[in-house]
Structures are given as C-alpha cells and as structure tokens.
GROMACS .gro file of C-alpha atoms in nm:
model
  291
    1UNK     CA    1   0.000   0.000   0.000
    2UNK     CA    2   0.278   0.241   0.071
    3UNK     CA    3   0.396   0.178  -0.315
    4UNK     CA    4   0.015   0.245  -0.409
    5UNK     CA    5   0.070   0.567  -0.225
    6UNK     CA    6   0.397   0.647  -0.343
    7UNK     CA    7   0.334   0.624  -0.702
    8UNK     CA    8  -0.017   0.865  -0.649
    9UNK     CA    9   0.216   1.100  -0.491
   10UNK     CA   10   0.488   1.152  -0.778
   11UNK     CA   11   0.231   1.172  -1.073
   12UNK     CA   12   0.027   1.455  -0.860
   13UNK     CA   13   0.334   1.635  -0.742
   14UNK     CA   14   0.566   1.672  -1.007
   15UNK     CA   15   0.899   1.906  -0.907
   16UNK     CA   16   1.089   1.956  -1.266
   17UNK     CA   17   1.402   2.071  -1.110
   18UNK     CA   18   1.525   1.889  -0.804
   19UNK     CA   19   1.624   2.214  -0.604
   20UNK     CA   20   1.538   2.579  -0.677
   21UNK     CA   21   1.868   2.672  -0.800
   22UNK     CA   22   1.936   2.891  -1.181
   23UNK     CA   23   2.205   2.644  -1.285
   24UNK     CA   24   1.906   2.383  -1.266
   25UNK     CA   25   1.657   2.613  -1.415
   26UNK     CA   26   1.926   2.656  -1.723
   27UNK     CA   27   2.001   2.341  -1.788
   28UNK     CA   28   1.644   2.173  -1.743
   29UNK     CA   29   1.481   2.513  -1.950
   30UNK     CA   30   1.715   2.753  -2.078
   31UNK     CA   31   1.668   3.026  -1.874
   32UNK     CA   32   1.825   3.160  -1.555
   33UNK     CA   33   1.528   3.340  -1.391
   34UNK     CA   34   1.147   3.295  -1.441
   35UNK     CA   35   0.959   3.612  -1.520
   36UNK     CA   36   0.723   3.534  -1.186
   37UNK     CA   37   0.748   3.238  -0.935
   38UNK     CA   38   0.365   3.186  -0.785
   39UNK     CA   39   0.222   3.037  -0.455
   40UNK     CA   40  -0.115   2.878  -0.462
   41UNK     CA   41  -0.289   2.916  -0.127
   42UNK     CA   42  -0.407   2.545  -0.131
   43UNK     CA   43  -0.069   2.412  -0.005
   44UNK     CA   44   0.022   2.324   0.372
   45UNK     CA   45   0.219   2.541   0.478
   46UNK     CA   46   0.578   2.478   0.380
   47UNK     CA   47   0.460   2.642   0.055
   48UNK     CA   48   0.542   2.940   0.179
   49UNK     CA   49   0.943   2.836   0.292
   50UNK     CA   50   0.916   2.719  -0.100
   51UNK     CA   51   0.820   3.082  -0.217
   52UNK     CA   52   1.072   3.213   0.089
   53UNK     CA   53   1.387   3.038  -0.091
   54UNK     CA   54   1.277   3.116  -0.406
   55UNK     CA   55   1.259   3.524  -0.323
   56UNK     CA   56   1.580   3.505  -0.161
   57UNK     CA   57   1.766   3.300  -0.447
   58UNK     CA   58   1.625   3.545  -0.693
   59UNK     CA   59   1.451   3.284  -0.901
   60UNK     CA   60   1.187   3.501  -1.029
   61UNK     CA   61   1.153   3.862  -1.150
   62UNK     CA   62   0.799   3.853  -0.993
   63UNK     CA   63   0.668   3.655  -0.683
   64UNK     CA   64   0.253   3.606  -0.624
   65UNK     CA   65   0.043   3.431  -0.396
   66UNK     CA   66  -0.302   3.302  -0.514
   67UNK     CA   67  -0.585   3.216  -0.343
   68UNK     CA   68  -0.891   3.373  -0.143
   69UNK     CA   69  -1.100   3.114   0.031
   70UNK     CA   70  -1.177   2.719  -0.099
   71UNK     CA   71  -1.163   2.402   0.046
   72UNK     CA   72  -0.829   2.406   0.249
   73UNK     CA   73  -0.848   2.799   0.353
   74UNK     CA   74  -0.959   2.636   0.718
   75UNK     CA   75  -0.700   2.380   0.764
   76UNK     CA   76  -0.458   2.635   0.677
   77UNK     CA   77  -0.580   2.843   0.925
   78UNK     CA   78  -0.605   2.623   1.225
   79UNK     CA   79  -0.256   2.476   1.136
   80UNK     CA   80  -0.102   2.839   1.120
   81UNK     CA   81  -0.209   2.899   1.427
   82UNK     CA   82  -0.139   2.573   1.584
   83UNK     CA   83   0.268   2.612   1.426
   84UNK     CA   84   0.277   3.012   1.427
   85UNK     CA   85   0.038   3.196   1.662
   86UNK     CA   86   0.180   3.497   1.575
   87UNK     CA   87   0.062   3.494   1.249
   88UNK     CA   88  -0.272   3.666   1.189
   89UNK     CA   89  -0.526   3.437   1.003
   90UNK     CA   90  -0.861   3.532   1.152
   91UNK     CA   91  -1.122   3.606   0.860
   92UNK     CA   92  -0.826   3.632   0.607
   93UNK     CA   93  -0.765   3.472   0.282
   94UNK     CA   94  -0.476   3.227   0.200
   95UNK     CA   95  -0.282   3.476   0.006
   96UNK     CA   96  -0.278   3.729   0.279
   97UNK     CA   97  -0.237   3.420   0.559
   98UNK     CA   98   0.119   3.369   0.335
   99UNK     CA   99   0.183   3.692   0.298
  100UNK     CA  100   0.196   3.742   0.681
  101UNK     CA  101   0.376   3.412   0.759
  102UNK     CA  102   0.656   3.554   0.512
  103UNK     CA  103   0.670   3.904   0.651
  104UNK     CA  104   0.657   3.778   1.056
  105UNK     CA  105   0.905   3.503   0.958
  106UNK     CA  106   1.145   3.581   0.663
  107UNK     CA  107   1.116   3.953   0.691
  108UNK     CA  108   1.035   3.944   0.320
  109UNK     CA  109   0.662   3.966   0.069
  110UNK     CA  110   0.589   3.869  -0.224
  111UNK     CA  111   0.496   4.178  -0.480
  112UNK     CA  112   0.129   4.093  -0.591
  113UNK     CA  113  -0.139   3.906  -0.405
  114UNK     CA  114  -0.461   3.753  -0.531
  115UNK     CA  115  -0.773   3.689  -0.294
  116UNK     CA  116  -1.051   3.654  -0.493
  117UNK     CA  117  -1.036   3.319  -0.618
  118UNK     CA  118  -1.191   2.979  -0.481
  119UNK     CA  119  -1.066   2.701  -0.663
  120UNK     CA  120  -0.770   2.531  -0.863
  121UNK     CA  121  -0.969   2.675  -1.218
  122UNK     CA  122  -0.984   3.050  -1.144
  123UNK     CA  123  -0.674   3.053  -0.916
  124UNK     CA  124  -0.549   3.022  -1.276
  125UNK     CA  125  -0.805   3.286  -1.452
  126UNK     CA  126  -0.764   3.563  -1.166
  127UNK     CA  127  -0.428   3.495  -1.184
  128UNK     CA  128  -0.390   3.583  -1.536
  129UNK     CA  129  -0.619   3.848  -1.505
  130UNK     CA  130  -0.406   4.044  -1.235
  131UNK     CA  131  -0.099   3.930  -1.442
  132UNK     CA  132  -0.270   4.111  -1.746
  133UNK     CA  133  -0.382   4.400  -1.595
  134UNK     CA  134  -0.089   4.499  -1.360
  135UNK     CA  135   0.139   4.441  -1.682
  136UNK     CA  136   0.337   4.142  -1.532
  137UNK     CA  137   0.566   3.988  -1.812
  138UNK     CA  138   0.464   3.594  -1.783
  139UNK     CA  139   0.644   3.412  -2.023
  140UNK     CA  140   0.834   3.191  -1.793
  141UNK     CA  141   0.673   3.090  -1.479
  142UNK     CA  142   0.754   2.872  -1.140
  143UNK     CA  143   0.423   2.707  -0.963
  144UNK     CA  144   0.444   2.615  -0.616
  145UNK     CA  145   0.084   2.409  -0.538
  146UNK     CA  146   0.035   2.126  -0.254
  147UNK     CA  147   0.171   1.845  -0.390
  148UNK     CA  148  -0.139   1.671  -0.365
  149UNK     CA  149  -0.310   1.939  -0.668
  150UNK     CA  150   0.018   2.039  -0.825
  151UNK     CA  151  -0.011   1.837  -1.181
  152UNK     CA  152  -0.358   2.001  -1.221
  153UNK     CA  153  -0.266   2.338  -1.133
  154UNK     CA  154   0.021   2.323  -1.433
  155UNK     CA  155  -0.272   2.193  -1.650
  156UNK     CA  156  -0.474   2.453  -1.571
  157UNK     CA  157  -0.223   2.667  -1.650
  158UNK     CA  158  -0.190   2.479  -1.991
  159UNK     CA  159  -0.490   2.541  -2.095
  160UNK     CA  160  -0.521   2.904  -2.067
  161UNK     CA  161  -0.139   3.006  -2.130
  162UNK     CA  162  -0.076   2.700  -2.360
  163UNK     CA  163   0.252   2.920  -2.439
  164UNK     CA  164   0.421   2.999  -2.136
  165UNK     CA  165   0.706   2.791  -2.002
  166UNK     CA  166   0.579   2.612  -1.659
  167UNK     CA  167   0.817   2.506  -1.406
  168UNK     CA  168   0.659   2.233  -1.159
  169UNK     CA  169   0.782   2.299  -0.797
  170UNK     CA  170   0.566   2.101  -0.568
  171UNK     CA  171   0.562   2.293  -0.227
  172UNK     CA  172   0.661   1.938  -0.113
  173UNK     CA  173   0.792   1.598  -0.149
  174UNK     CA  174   0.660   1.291   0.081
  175UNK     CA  175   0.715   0.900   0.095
  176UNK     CA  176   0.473   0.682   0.273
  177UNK     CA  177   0.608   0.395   0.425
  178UNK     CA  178   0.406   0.077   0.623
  179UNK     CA  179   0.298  -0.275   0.574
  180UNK     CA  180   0.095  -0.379   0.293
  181UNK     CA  181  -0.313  -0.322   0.375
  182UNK     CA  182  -0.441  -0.514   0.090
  183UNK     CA  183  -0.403  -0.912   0.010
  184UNK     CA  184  -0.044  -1.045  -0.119
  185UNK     CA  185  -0.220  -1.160  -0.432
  186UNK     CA  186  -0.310  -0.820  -0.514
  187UNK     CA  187   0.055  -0.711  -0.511
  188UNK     CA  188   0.350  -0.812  -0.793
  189UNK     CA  189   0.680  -0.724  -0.833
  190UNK     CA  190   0.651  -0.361  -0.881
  191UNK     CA  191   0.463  -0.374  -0.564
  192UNK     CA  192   0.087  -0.222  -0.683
  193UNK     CA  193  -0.204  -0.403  -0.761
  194UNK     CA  194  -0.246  -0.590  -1.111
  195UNK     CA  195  -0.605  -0.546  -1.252
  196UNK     CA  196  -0.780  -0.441  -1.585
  197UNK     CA  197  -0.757  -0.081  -1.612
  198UNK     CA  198  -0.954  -0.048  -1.960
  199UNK     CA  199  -1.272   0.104  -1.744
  200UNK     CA  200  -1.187   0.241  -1.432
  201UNK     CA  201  -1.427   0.390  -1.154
  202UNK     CA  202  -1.324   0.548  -0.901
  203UNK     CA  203  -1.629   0.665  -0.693
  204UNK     CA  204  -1.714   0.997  -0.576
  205UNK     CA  205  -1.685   1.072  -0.166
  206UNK     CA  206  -2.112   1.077  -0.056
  207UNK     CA  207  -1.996   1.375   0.087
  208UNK     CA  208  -1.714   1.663   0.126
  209UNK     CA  209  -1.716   1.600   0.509
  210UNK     CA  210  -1.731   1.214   0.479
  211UNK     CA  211  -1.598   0.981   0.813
  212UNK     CA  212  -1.275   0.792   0.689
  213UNK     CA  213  -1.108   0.509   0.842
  214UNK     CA  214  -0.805   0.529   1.029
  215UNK     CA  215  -0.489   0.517   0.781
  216UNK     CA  216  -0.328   0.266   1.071
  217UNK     CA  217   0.022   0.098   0.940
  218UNK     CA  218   0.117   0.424   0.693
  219UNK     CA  219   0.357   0.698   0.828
  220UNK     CA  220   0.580   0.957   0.627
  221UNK     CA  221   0.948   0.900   0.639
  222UNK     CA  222   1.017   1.298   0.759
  223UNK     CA  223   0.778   1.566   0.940
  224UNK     CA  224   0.630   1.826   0.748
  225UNK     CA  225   0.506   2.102   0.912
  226UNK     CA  226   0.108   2.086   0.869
  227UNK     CA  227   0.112   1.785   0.635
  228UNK     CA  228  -0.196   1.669   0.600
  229UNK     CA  229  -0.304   1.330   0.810
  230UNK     CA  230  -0.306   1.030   0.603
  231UNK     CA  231  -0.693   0.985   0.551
  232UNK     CA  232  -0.687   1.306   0.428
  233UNK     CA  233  -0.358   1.293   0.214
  234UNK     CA  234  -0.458   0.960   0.022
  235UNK     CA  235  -0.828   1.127   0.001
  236UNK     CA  236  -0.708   1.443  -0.189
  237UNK     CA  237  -0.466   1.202  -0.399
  238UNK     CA  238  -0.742   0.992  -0.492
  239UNK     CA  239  -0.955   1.311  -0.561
  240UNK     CA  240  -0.695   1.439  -0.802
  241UNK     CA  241  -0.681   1.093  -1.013
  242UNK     CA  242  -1.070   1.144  -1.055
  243UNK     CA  243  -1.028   1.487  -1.201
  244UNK     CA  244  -0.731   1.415  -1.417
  245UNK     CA  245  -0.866   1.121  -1.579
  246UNK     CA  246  -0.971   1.257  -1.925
  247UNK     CA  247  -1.286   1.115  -1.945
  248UNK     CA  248  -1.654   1.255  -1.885
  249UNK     CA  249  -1.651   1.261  -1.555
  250UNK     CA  250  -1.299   1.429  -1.560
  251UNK     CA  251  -1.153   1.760  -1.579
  252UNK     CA  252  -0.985   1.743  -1.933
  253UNK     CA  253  -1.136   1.859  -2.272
  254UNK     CA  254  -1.331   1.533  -2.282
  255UNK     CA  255  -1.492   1.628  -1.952
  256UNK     CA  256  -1.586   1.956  -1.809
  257UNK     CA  257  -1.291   2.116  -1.991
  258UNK     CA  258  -1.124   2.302  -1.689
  259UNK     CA  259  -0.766   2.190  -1.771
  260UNK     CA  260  -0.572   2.033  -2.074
  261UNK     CA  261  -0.508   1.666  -2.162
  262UNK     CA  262  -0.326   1.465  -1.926
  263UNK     CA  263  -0.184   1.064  -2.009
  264UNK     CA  264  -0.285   0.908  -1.697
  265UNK     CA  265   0.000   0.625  -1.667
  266UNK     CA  266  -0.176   0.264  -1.621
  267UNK     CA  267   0.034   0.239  -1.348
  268UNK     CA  268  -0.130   0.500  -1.140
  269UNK     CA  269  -0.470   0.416  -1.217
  270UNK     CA  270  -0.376   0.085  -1.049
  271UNK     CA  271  -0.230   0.262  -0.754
  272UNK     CA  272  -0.579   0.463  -0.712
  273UNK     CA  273  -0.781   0.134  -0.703
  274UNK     CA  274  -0.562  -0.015  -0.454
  275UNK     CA  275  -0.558   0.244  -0.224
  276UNK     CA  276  -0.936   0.263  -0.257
  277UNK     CA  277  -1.001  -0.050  -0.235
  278UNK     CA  278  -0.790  -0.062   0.130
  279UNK     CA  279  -1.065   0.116   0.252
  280UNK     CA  280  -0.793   0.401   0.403
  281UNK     CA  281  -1.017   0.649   0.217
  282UNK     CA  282  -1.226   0.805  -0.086
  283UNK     CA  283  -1.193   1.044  -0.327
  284UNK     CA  284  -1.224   1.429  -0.205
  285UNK     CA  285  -1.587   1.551  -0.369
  286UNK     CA  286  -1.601   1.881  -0.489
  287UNK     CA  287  -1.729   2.137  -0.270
  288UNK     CA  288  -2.021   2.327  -0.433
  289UNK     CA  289  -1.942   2.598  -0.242
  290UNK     CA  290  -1.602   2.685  -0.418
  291UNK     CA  291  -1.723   2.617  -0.711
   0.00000   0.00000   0.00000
C-alpha cells in the first residue's frame, strides 16, 4: 500500500528541477530566472518556505500568492495557528495568511497578491487576469501548489497560457512507508495491484465532510510542518486521479474542460484502485461551495 501511495504521490506532485537553484533552471529550461514564481494558497504550509527560498535565491523577476477562500483555507488556518500563533489568520484569505507568515518570519513579501479566487480553475483565470492588468511579463513561470493538486494546477495553467514555459515545484515531497493493507495476491513485483484498467471507476466521496477510516500501518518518512493526516492525504490524492482522468466525468477537454489533456499512466490508475479499495479512504468531492 505504501507503493500504491507512493506512485499517487509523484504523478500529482511533479517538481521539474530537483532544487530551486538557476544552474538547474538553465540546464532543465534555458533560462536563468522565471519572469514570476507563484504560490497557490491550497498548499500546507511549507509552501510558503518554497516561495521564501525562491525570493531570496532570486529565481523570479515577480513573486505572487493566489488564493482567497476554498476548500483548504480552514485547515490552513487552524494549522497556522497551531505552528505560528503569531501569524494573523482570523477572517483572512490564504494569500494574505502567506503573505503574513513571510513578513513575521522571513522579513520578506511577495509583490502581488490575489484573494478573490476559490478554486484550482480561477486561481489560474484571476491569476492571469491580475498578471494582465498589472502588466506582469509571464512568459516563464515557477508554480508552487500542494503536492497533492500540483499536476492540475500546471494543466490549468496549460490550458489558458498554452505558451508559457511552466516550471513544476511542488511545495513538497513525501514518501509513505508501512505494511501492505491489501491481500499479497493483489501485489507483484513492482509492488501495486495488477487489474484491468480499460474502465476504471473510481467513486465519488457521498460527501465533502465524509468519516474515513483510520490510515493505521502508513507513516511519512520525515515531518512536514502541517502535512496533511493520512486519511486526508490519500483522500485528496485519490480526488486528483478522478479529475485528471480525461474522461466525462474528468476535468480534461473530454470532460468539463477546466484543464488540458493529461496521459494518466496505467500504473497509477492501479495505484488509485488499490488504495481505494484498502478502505484508508475516498476520493475528495467537490465542494459546491467553491465552485
């Protein structure tokens, strides 16, 4: 099961470069600096050490943080104040939550902020929109998104500045480790379940706030300040799978259309069925209220 989770985990959170450094950013895309490095509010809260080190290495021209209130605005909240009372967060929206926890920690801000925006698909259109109207050069870009939503967010991105280069920079990068939850038969040599993948359902949570088991036997290998528990981790993995499946239900052209085409590998459709099939947890449900 730990492979299952594992495999969800690198497909979702993609980091192109494997440290924010401009010899990396050269080689991997032929530039030194982006023209803006951007913080999406639904990340834990190590996104904002991400943006931190990127403002102080100088790896953008132009640093933002998205994101007004959606599903995680809450958890990031409580968690802020849990890690960093200091840090005002009463009534306020992610970007301005970020913007604080850089000023009362790093001494530093990031230039633009955007609050308006709910959800992964305008995060993207307000985004542009501020980009547009403040005249923000956006040719190059590095996107810093919970790991757990990062693929999308680039694809999101895709679709709406199909021409822009996109660095992925996953605000983080954890491995699940634990004994197997799921029969030995289920498992070969590459360690995740072997089953027909030709029509794959993955259900939809009953509800946003759904009880989920206890994700007993799983642990990450290193803390991460406010990482999500592991019900809820594997339930936004799962949740992302549903979406980027390009099929009706999904969020690609041959769905609702919110993002660009995305190859789901076999391999982690077979990781999503495991993992659901555990019984550790279901997909996240869209919230109508962020819609």
């Amino acid at each position: 099961m730990d492979q299952a989770m594992n495999t969800l985990s690198r497909f979702c959170g993609p980091r192109d470069i494997d440290r924010l450094s401009h010899t990396q950013l050269h080689t991997a895309f032929g530039f030194d600096q982006a023209d803006i490095m951007v913080l999406f509010g639904g990340s834990i809260v190590v996104g904002g050490d991400v943006l931190a080190e990127g403002i102080t290495k100088h790896m953008a021209r132009n640093y933002i943080i998205v994101g007004g209130a959606g599903h995680t605005t809450e958890a990031l909240r409580a968690t802020m104040r849990e890690l960093f009372p200091h840090v005002e967060t009463d009534r306020l929206p992610e970007a301005r939550i970020f913007q604080n926890y850089l000023s009362q920690r790093y001494g530093i801000h990031a230039d633009w902020l955007e609050i308006e925006s709910t959800n992964c698909g305008n995060n993207i259109t307000y985004l542009l929109d501020l980009l547009e109207r403040e005249h923000v050069a956006h040719d190059s870009m590095i996107l810093v998104q919970d790991a757990t939503m990062q693929r999308r967010m680039a694809a999101g991105m895709k679709k709406f500045a199909p021409d822009a280069a996109i660095v992925n920079y996953a605000a983080y990068e954890a491995t699940v480790i634990g004994q197997n939850t799921i029969p030995d038969a289920d498992i070969p040599r590459a360690g995740i379940c072997s089953m027909d993948v030709s029509s794959v359902d993955i259900p939809k949570a009953s509800s946003p706030n759904a009880d989920l088991p206890d994700a007993s036997g799983l642990t990450f290998t290193q803390a991460i300040p406010g990482m999500w528990n592991m019900s809820k981790y594997a339930e936004l993995l799962l949740g992302e799978i549903e979406r980027l499946v390009d099929s009706p239900n999904g969020y690609g052209p041959n769905g609702k259309n919110y993002i660009a085409h995305i190859d789901v590998p076999s391999a982690v459709l077979r990781a999503a069925q495991c993992i659901k099939r555990s019984g550790i947890s279901v997909p996240r449900a869209a919230n109508p209220q962020f819609a």
